[in-house]
Short mmCIF file of C-alpha atoms in Angstrom, two decimals:
data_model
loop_
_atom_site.label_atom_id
_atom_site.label_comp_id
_atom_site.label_asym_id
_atom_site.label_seq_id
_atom_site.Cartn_x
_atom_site.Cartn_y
_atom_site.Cartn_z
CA UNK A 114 -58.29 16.35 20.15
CA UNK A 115 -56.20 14.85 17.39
CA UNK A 116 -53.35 15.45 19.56
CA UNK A 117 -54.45 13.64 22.27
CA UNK A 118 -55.32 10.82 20.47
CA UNK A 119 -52.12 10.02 18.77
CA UNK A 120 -50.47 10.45 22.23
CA UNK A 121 -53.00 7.78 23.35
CA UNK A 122 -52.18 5.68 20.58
CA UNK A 123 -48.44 5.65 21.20
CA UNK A 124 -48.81 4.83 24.56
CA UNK A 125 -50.65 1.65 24.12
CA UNK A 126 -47.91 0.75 21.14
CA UNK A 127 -45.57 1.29 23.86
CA UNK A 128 -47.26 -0.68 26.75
CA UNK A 129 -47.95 -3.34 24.20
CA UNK A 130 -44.40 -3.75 23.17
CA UNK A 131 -43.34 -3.65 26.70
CA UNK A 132 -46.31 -6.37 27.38
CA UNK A 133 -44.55 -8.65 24.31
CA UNK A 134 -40.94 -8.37 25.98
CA UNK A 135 -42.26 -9.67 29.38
CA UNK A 136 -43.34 -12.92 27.97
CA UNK A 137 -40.70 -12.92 25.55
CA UNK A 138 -38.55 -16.15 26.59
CA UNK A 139 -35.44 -14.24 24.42
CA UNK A 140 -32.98 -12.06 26.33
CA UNK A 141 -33.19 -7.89 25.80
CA UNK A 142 -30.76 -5.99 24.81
CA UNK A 143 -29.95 -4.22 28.07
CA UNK A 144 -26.56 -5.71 29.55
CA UNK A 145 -26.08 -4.52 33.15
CA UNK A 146 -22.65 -3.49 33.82
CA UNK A 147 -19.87 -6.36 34.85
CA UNK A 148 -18.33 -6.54 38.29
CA UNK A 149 -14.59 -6.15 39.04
CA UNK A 150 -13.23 -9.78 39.80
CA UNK A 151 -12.88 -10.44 43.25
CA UNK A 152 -9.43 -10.29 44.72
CA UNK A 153 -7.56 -12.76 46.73
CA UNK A 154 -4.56 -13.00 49.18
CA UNK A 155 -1.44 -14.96 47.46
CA UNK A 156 1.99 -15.05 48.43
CA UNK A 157 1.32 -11.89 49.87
CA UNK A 158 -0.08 -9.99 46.84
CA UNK A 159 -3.80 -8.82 45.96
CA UNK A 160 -4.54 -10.41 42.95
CA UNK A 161 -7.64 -10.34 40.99
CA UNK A 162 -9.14 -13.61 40.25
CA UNK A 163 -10.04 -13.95 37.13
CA UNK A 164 -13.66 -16.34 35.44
CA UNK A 165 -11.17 -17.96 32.46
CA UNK A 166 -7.42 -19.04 32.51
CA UNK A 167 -6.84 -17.05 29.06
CA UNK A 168 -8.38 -13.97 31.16
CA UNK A 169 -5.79 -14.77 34.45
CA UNK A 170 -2.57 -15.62 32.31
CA UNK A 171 -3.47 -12.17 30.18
CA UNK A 172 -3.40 -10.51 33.70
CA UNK A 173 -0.53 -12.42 34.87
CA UNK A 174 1.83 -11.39 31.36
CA UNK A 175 0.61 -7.77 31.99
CA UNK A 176 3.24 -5.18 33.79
CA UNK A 177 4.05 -4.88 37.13
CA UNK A 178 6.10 -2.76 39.36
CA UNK A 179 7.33 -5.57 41.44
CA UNK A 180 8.48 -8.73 39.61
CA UNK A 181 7.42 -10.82 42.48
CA UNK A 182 4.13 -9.65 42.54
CA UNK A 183 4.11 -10.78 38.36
CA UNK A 184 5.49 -14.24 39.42
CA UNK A 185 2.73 -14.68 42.24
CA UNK A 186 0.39 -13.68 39.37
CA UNK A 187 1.50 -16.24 37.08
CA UNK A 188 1.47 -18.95 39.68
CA UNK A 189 -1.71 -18.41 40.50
CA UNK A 190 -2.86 -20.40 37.71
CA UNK A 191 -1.77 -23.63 38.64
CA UNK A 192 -4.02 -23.25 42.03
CA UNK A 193 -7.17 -21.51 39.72
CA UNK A 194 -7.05 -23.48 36.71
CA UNK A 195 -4.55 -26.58 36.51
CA UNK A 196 -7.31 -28.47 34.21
CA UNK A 197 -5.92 -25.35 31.51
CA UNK A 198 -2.91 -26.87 30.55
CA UNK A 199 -2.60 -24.61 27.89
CA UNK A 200 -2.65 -21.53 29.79
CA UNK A 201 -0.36 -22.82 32.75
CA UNK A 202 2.51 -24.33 30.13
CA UNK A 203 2.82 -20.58 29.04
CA UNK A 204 2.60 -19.49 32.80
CA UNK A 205 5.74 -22.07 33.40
CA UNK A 206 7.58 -20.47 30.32
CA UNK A 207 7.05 -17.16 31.52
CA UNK A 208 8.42 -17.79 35.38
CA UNK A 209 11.30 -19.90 33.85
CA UNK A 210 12.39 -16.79 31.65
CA UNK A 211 11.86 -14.41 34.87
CA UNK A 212 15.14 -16.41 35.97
CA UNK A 213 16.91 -14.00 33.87
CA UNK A 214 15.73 -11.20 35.25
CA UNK A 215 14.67 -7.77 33.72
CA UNK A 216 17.53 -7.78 31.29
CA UNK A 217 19.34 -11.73 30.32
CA UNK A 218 22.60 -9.95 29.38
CA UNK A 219 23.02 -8.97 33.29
CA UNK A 220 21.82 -12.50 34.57
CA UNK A 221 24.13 -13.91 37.03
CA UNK A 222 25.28 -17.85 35.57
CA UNK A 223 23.06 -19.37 38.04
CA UNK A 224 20.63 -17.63 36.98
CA UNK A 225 20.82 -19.51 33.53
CA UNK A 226 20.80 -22.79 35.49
CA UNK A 227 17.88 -21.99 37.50
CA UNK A 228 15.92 -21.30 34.35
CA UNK A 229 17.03 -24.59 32.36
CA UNK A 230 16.13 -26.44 35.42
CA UNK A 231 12.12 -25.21 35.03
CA UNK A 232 12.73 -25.01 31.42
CA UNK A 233 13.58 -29.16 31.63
CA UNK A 234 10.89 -29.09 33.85
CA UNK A 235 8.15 -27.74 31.51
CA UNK A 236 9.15 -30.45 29.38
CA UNK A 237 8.91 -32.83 32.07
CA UNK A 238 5.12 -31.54 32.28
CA UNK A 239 3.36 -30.33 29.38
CA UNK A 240 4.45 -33.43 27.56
CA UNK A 241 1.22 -33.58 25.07
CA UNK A 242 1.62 -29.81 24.16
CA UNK A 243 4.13 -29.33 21.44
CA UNK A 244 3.57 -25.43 21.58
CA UNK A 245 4.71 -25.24 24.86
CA UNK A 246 7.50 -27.71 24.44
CA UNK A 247 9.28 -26.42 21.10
CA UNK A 248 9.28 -22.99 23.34
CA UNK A 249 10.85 -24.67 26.64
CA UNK A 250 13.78 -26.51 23.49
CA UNK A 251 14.37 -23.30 21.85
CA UNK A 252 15.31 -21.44 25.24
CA UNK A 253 17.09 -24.42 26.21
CA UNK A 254 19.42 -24.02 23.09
CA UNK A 255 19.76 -20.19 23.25
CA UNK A 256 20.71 -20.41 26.91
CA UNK A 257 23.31 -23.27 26.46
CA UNK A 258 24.51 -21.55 22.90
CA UNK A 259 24.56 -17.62 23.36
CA UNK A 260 24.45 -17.07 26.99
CA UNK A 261 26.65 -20.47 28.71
CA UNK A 262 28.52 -20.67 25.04
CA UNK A 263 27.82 -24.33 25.40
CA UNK A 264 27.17 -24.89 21.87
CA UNK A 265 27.33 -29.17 21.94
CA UNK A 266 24.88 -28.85 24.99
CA UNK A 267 22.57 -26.49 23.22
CA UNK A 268 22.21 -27.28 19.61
CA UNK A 269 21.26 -30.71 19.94
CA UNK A 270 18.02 -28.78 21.72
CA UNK A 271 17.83 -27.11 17.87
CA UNK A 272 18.00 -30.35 16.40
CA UNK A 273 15.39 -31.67 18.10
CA UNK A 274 13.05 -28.73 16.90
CA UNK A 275 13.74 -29.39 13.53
CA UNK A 276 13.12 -32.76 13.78
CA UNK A 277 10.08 -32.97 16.22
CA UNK A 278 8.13 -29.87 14.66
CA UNK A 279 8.95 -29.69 11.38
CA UNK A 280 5.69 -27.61 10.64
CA UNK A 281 4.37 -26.21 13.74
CA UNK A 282 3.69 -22.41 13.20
CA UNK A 283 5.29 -19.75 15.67
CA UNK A 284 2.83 -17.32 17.38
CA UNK A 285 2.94 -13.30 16.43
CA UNK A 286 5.46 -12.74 18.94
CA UNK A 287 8.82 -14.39 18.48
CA UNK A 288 11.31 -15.02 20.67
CA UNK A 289 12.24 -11.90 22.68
CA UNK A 290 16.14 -12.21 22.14
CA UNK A 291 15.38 -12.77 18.39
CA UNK A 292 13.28 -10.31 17.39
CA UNK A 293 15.28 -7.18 16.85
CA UNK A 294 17.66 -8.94 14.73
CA UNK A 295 14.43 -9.17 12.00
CA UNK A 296 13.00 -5.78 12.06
CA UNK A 297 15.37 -2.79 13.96
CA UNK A 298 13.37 -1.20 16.67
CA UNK A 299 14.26 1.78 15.28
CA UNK A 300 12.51 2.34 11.83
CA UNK A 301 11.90 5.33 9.93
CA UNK A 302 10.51 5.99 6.96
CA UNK A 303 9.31 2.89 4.63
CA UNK A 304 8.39 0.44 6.66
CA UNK A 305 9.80 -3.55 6.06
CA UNK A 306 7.94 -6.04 4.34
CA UNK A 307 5.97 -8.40 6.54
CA UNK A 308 6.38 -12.07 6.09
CA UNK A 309 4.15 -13.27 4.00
CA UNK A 310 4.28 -16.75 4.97
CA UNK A 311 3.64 -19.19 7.97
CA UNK A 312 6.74 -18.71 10.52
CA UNK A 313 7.49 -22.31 11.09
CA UNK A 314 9.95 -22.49 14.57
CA UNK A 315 11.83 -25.43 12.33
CA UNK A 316 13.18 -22.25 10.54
CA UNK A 317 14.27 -20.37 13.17
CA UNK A 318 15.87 -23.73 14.87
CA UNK A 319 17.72 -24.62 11.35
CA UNK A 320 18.76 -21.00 11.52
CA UNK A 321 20.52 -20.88 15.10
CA UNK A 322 22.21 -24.27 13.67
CA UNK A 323 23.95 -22.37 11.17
CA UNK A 324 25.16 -19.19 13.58
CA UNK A 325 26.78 -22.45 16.02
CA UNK A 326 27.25 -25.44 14.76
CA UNK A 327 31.34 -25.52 14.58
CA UNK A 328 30.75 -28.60 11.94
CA UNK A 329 31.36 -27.60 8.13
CA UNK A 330 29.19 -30.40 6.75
CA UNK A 331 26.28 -29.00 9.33
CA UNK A 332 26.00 -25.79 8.77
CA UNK A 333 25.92 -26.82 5.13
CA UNK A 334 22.98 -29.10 5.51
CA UNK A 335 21.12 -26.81 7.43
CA UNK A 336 21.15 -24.21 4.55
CA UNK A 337 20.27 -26.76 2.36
CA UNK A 338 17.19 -27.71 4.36
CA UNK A 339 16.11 -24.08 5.27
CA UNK A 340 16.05 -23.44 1.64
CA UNK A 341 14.41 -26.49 0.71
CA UNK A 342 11.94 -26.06 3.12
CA UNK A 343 11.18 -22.55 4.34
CA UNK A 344 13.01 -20.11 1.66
CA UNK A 345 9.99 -18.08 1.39
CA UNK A 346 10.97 -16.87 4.91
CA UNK A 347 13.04 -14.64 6.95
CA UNK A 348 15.22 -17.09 8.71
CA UNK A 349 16.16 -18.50 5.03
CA UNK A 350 17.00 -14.67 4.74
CA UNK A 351 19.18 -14.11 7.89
CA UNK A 352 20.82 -17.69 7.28
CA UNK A 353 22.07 -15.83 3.93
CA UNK A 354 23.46 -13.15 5.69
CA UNK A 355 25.54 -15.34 8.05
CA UNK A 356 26.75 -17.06 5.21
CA UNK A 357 28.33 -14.12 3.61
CA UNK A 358 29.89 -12.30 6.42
CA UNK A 359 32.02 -15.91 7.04
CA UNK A 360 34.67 -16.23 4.08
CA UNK A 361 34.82 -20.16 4.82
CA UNK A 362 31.12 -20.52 3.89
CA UNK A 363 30.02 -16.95 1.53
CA UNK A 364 30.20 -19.25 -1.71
CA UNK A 365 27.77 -21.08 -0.72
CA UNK A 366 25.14 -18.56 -0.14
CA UNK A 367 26.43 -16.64 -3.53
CA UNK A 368 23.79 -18.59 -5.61
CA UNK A 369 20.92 -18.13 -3.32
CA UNK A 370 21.13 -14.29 -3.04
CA UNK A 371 19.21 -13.34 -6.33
CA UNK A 372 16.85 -15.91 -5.63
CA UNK A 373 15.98 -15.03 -2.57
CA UNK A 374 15.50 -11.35 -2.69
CA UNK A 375 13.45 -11.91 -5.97
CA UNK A 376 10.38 -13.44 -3.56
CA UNK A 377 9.92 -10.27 -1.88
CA UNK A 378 10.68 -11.89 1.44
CA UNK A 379 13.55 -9.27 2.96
CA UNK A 380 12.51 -6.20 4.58
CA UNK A 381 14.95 -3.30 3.06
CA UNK A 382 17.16 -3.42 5.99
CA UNK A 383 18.11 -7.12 5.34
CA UNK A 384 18.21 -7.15 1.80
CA UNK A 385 20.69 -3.97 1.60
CA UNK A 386 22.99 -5.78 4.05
CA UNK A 387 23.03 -9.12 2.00
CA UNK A 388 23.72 -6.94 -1.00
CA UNK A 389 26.32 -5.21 0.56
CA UNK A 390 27.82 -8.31 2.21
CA UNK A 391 27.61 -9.74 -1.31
CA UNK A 392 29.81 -6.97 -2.69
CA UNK A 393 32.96 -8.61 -1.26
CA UNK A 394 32.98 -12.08 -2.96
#
């Protein structure tokens, strides 16, 4: 009898808490599961089409098989979203670096003229969003400087950088050509110090002034700015480096060396090389 009793009671706790979540105007808990996106015909590709821009370029940056299919994906956005001109200024850098191909060191030269012409042209239209255009002015100088070895065409494009957006802060990612020269891709053991600081793209610009600029009295200033401004960087690091392994500007980086290393910055990779490099002055 007891038994059957509390099983009575439970059952009209239950119905009454069901009862209270009908008229309840707040949402449950239960979340039913989400769709796939529906898929659309483009340039002759299936591609899913995404509720968000940030959820269609994150698609669209993703890997694919068939690098047309990948640009078809990334111009997409400009039909699905063009009020996201956030999203579709880093669509337009991604299809002008496609140019290149899957590796820039086997580009054809037109290939480097095709992407400074949408390069220019991302200037041309994401003129109110300076994270998109210091991207589109650094490409622009490392295409004219390394790859077309146009340096008088290319580091006026660093200048500008340096000048324009003195403080704007560079993403997680850096520039693909650039990044192996900070941390090796192949690392054992310890592991580098991170960067403790902001990563300004002034202070990678400053630094691609010194590996060019043919001008003595440049290549001095721009030390003297990177340190002034970013030494608690890498850049101010790798600048240091460059100094030293050139006999016509070493004494000038001479003084920074203890400096530098003493804030920690260098990852042991870097800071062995400077050392070493140091050895022969």
């Amino acid at each position: 009898m007891k038994k059957t009793l509390a099983i009575i009671i439970i059952l009209l706790l239950f119905l009454a808490a069901l009862a209270s979540d009908c008229c309840s105007d707040k949402p449950t808990s239960l979340s039913l599961p989400k769709s796939d996106p529906p898929i659309i015909s483009f340039q002759g590709f299936k591609i899913p089409q995404f509720p968000t821009a940030r959820g269609q370029l994150n698609y669209a940056k993703s890997v694919f098989p068939d690098p047309e299919e990948k640009k078809a994906a990334l111009k997409i956005l400009f039909n699905f979203f063009p009020e996201a001109k956030l999203q579709c200024g880093n669509a337009a850098l991604n299809l002008a670096y496609m140019n290149l191909g899957y590796d820039y060191r086997f580009a054809a030269r037109q290939a480097y003229y095709n992407a400074i012409k949408d390069y220019r042209d991302v200037i041309k239209n994401f003129k109110g969003y300076p994270q998109i255009l210091v991207k589109a002015n650094w490409y622009l100088g490392w295409i004219h400087c390394d790859l077309l070895k146009e340096k008088k065409i290319g580091i006026p494009y660093f200048r500008h950088i340096v000048k324009t957006y003195p403080d704007l802060q560079m993403g997680i990612s850096s520039p693909v050509p650039w990044v192996s020269l900070v941390y090796p891709l192949t690392v054992t053991g310890k592991q580098p110090t991170k960067d403790t600081t902001n990563k300004q793209w002034a202070s990678l610009a400053l630094l691609e002034i010194i590996r060019h600029a043919p001008n003595r009295n440049e290549v001095f200033n721009a030390f003297d700015l990177l340190w002034k401004n970013y030494q608690n960087s890498v850049p101010t690091g790798l600048a240091i480096k460059l100094l030293l392994q050139d006999e016509r500007y070493a004494q000038i980086a001479m003084p920074y060396i203890e400096k530098y290393l003493a804030l920690n910055i260098a990852n042991p990779y870097l800071a062995r090389e400077i050392r070493n490099n140091a050895k022969e002055y």
